[in-house]
XYZ file of C-alpha atoms in Angstrom:
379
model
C -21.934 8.905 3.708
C -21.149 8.729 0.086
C -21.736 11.929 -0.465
C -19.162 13.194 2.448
C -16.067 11.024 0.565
C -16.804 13.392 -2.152
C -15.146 16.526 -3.476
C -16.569 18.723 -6.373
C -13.751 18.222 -9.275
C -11.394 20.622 -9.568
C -9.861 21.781 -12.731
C -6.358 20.318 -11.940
C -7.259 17.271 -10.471
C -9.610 14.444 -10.554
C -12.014 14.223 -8.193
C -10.908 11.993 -4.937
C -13.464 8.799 -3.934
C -12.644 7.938 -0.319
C -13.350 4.152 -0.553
C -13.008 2.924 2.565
C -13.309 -1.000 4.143
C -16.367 1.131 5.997
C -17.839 2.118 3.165
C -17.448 -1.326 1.334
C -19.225 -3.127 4.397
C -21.981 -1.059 4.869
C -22.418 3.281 6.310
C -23.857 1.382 9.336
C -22.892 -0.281 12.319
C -26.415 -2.076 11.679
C -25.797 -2.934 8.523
C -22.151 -4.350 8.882
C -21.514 -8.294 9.513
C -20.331 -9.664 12.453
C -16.635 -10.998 12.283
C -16.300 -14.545 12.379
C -15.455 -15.723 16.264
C -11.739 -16.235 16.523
C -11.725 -19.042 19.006
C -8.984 -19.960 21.509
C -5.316 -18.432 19.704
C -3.801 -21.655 18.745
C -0.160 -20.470 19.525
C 1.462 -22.679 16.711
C 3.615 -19.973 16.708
C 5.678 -18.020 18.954
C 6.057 -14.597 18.570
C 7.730 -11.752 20.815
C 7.688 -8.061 21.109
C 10.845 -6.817 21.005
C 10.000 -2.884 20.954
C 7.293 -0.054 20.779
C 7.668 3.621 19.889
C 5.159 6.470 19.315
C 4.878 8.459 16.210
C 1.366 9.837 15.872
C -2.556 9.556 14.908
C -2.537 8.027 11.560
C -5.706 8.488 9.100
C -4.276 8.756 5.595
C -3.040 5.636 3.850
C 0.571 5.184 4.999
C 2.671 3.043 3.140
C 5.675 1.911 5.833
C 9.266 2.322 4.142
C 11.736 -0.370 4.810
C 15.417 0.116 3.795
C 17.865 -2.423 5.118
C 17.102 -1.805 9.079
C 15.921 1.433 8.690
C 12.372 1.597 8.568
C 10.567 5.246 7.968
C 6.604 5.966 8.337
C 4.888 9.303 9.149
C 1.688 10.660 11.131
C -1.287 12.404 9.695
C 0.312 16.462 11.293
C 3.511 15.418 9.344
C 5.858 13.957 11.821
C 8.080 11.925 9.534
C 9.860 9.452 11.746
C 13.115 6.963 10.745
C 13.610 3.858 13.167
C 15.876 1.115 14.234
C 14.258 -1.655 13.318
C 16.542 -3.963 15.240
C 15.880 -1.641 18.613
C 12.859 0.762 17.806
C 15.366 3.397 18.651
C 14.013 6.755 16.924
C 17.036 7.633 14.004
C 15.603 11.215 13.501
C 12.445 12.865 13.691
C 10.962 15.909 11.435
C 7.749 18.043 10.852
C 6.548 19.047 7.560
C 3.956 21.545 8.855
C 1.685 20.491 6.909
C -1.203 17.638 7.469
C -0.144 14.586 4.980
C -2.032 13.090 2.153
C 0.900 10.618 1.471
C 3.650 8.706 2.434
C 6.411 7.590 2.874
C 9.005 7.093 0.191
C 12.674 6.147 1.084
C 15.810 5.253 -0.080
C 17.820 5.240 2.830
C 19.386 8.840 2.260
C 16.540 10.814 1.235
C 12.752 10.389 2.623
C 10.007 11.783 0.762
C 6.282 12.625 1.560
C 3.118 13.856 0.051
C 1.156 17.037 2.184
C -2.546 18.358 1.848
C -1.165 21.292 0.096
C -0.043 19.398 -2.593
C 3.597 19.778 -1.911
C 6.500 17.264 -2.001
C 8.756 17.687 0.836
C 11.994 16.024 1.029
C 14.299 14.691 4.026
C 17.850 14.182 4.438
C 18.437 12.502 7.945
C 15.908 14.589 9.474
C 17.175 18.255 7.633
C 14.720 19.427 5.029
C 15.475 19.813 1.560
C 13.311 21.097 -0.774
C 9.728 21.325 -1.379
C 8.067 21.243 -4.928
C 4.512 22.066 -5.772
C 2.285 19.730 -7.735
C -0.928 20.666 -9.353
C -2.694 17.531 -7.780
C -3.428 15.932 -4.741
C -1.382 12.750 -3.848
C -2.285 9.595 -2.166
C 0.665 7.553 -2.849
C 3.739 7.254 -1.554
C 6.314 9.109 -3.296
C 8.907 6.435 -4.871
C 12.343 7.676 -4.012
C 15.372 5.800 -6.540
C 18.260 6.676 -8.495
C 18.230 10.077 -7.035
C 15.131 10.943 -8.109
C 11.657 11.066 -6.219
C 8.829 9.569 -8.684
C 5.318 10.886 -7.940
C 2.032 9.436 -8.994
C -0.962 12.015 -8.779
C -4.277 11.758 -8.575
C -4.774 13.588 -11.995
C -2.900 10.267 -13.643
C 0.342 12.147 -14.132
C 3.622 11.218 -12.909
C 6.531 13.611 -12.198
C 9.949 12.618 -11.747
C 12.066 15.211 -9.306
C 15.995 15.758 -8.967
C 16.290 13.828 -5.179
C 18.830 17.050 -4.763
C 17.007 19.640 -5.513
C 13.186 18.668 -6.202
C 13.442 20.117 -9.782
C 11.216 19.125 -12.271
C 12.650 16.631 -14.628
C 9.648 15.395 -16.615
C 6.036 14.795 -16.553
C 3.989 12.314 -18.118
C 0.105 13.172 -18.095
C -2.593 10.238 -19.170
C -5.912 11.096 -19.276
C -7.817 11.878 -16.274
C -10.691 10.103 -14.870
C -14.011 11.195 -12.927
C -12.870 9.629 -9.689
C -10.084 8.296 -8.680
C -9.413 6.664 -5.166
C -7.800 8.215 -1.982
C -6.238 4.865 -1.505
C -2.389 3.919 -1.946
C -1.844 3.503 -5.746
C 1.253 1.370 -7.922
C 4.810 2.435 -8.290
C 7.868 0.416 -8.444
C 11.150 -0.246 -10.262
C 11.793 -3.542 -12.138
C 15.604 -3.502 -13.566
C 15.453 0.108 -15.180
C 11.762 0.650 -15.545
C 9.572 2.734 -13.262
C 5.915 0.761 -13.004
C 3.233 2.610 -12.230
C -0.739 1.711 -12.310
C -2.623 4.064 -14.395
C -6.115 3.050 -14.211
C -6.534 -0.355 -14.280
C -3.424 -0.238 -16.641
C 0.066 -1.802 -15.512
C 2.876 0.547 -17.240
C 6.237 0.873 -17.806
C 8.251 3.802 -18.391
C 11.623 4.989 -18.808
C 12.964 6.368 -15.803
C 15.173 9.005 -17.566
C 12.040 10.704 -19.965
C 8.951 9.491 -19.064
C 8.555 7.700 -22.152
C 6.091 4.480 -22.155
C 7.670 0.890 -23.159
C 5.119 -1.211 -22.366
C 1.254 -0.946 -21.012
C -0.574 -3.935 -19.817
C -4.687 -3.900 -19.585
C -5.117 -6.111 -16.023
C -8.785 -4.678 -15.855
C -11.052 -2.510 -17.853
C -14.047 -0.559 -16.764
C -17.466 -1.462 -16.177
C -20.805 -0.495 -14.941
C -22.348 2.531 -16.578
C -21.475 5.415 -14.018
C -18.596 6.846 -12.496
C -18.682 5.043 -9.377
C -19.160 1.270 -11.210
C -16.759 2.492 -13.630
C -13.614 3.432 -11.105
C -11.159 1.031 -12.056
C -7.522 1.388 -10.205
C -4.886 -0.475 -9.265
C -4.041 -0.243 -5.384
C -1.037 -1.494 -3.106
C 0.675 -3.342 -1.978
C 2.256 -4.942 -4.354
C 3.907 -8.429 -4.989
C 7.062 -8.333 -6.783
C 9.830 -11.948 -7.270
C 12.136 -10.665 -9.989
C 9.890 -9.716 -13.052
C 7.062 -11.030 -12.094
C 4.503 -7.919 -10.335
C 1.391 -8.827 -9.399
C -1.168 -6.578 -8.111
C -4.386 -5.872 -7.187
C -7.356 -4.080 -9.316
C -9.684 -2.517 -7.117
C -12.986 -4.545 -6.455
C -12.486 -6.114 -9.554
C -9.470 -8.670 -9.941
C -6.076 -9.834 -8.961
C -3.416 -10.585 -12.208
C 0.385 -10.802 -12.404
C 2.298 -9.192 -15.147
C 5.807 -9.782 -16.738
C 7.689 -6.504 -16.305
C 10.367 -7.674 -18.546
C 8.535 -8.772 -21.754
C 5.307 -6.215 -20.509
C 2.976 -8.839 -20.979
C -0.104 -10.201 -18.913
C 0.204 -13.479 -17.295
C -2.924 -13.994 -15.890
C -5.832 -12.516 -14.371
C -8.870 -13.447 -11.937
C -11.893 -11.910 -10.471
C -11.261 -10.991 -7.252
C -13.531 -8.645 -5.285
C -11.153 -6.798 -3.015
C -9.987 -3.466 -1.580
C -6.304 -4.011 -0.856
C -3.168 -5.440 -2.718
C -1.210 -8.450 -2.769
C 1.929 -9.852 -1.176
C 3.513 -13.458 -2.013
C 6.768 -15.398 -2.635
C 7.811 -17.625 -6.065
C 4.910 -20.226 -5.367
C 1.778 -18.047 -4.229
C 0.138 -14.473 -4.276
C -1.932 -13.793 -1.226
C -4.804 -11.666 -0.615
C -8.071 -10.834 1.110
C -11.749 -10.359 -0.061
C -13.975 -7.350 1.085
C -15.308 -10.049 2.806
C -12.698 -10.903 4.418
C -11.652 -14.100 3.010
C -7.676 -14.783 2.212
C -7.260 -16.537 -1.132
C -4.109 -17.949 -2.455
C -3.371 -18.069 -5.921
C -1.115 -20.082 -7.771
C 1.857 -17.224 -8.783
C 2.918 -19.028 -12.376
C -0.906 -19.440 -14.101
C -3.650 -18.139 -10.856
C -5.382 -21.180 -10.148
C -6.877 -20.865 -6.857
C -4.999 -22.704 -4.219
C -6.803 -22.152 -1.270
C -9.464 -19.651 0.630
C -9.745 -19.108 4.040
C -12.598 -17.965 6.032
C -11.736 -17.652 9.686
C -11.439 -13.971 9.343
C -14.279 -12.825 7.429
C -15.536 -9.162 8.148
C -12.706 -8.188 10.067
C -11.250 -5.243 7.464
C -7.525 -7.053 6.895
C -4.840 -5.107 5.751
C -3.128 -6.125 2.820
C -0.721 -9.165 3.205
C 2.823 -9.927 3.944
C 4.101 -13.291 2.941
C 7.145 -13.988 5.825
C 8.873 -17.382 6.786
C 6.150 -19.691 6.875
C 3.344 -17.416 7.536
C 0.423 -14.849 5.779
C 0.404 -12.468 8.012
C -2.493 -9.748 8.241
C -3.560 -6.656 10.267
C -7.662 -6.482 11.181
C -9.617 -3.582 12.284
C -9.562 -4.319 16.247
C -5.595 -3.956 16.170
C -5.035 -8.220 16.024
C -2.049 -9.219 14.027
C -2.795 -12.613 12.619
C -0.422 -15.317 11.432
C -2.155 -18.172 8.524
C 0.095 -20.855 7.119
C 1.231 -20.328 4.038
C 0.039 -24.173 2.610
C -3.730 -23.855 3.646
C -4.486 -20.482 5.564
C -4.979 -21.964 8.725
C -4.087 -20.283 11.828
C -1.080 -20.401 13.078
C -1.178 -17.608 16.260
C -2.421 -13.812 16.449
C -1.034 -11.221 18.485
C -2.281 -7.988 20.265
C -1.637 -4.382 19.534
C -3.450 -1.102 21.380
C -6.984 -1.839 20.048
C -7.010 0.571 17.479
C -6.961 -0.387 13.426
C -3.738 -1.482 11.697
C -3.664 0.881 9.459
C -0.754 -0.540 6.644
C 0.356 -3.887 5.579
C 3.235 -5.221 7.963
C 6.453 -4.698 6.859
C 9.634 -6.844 7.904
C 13.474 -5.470 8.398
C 15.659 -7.320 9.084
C 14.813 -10.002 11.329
C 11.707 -7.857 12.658
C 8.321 -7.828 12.051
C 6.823 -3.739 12.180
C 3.210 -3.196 12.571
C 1.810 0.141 13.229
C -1.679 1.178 14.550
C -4.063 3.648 13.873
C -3.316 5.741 17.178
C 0.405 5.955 15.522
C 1.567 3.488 18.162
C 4.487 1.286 16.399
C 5.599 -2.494 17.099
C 8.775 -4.886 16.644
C 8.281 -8.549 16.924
C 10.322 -11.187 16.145
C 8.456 -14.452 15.152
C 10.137 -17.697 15.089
């Protein structure tokens, strides 16, 4: 199975691993632990679907782009889709033509995706305009602000694009690893400086040049191949003012000040996708699937929770009084925010969640594997 993730590297790219929670819990159904028994649904909770739309077979790693109530996401063909998120009703619909690698980036105006081909295609309420060819294969989500469209690659360069015209402004190229993974990476603004995750490096650069003013170690490599050595920095993210916390893949979680570009803290942490949180508490789960809390200001442990081991969560999303994950079997579940105990879960189609929840607005937005898309409203 291993060996089917793989692709020979290529002289413009590093090669792409294709980590997946599969992978991480075994190439077997035999082989794979049996999820903890849920039990009655405790319905501490209540929580109502307000809408459903339709957008498409998803099977690349979708990041779902909230602005205000607009909320955009995309299908693996390249349907790029923009929503109500207080109806569900469809705001425009294109096609890229191409099968996607990436996605979506959004700010509002223009819409951004990554495609197969290596190309950056750009949106403007449904009108295409302008595509730009990259040397390297993308798995992140293109970060669309201040009119420009930021792009982490998979060859640890990042290009910042005109958001008018898709021209070239800059490029800043760090040195390439042996593998990297196909597996939503770290860019963000903090004030004026783009953040991106090179490695298992937190960095911040100057929007305008490129130019690095800070870079933050939150994990270093280990092992002594290229598999034990991949160290990387994967989404989501968890972001209250300058503090950005993230996770390090299968290695730790740690929180960073953007301002002063300093490390706060870090922890061991043996997981496969990022962190969410509020001012008190970063959440997120295990391979395992255990959800541990951490205290945001110094990491101490708060709390772990075990009532949904081996059920392949999504990464978090910390809302009202709730942790609130995606599983394999298309269950939305809702864990109190004190102590991780359940709170309710709700149904979907059956088929994986396949990104972190999102919220706009007042609405919660899940979307499932077979690109089927849900608004709920929780108390």
């Amino acid at each position: 199975m291993m060996a089917r993730r793989l692709t020979r590297r290529l002289a413009s790219t590093a090669t792409l691993l294709g980590l997946t929670a599969a992978l991480l819990a075994g190439c077997g159904s035999s082989g794979k632990p049996k999820p903890t028994e849920l039990g009655p649904n405790p319905g501490l909770l209540g929580v109502r679907q307000v809408w459903t739309a339709k957008v498409g077979e998803i099977g690349y790693p979708l990041d779902v782009q909230v602005t205000g109530q607009q909320v955009a996401l995309a299908s693996s063909d390249g349907t790029v889709l923009a929503l109500d998120a207080r109806t569900g009703r469809e705001l425009w619909r294109a096609a890229t033509k191409a099968k996607l690698s990436a996605g979506v980036g959004s700010d509002g105006q223009r819409t951004a995706v990554a495609t197969q081909n290596n190309e950056i295609v750009a949106f403007e309420a449904g009108r295409e305009l302008w595509r730009q060819k990259l040397a390297a294969q993308v798995a992140t989500a293109p970060f669309v602000a201040g009119g420009r469209v930021f792009v982490l690659s998979a060859d640890r360069s990042i290009t910042a694009l005109d958001g008018a015209s898709g021209r070239r402004l800059w490029t800043q190229q760090r040195p390439g690893d042996p593998l990297v993974l196909r597996q939503s990476g770290v860019i963000l603004a903090v004030g004026d400086t783009l953040v991106v995750g090179l490695s298992g490096r937190l960095v911040g650069l100057n929007p305008l040049n490129g130019q690095v003013r800070w870079d933050v170690p939150v994990a270093t490599p280990r092992g002594t191949n290229d598999v034990e050595r991949l160290v990387d920095l994967v989404g989501r993210v968890s972001r209250v003012g300058d503090s950005v916390c993230v996770r390090a893949f299968q290695i730790g979680v740690g929180c960073v000040d953007a301002a002063r570009g300093n490390l706060v803290w870090t922890k061991p942490s043996s997981g496969y996708v990022g962190v969410h949180g509020d001012d008190r508490m970063v959440y997120g789960p295990e391979s395992d699937g255990k959800l541990v809390a951490w205290n945001r200001s110094n990491g101490a442990q708060a709390w772990v929770s075990e009532r949904l081991r081996y059920r392949q969560l999504t990464a978090p999303l910390a809302l009202g009084r709730s942790v609130i994950v995606g599983d394999e079997t298309g269950l939305v579940h809702f864990l109190s925010r004190e102590d991780g105990s359940p709170l309710t879960r709700v149904s979907t189609d059956g088929s994986p969640i396949v990104a972190a929840p999102v919220v706009a607005g007042d609405t919660l937005v899940v979307v499932t594997r077979n690109g089927n898309v849900y608004g709920y409203a929780p108390e």
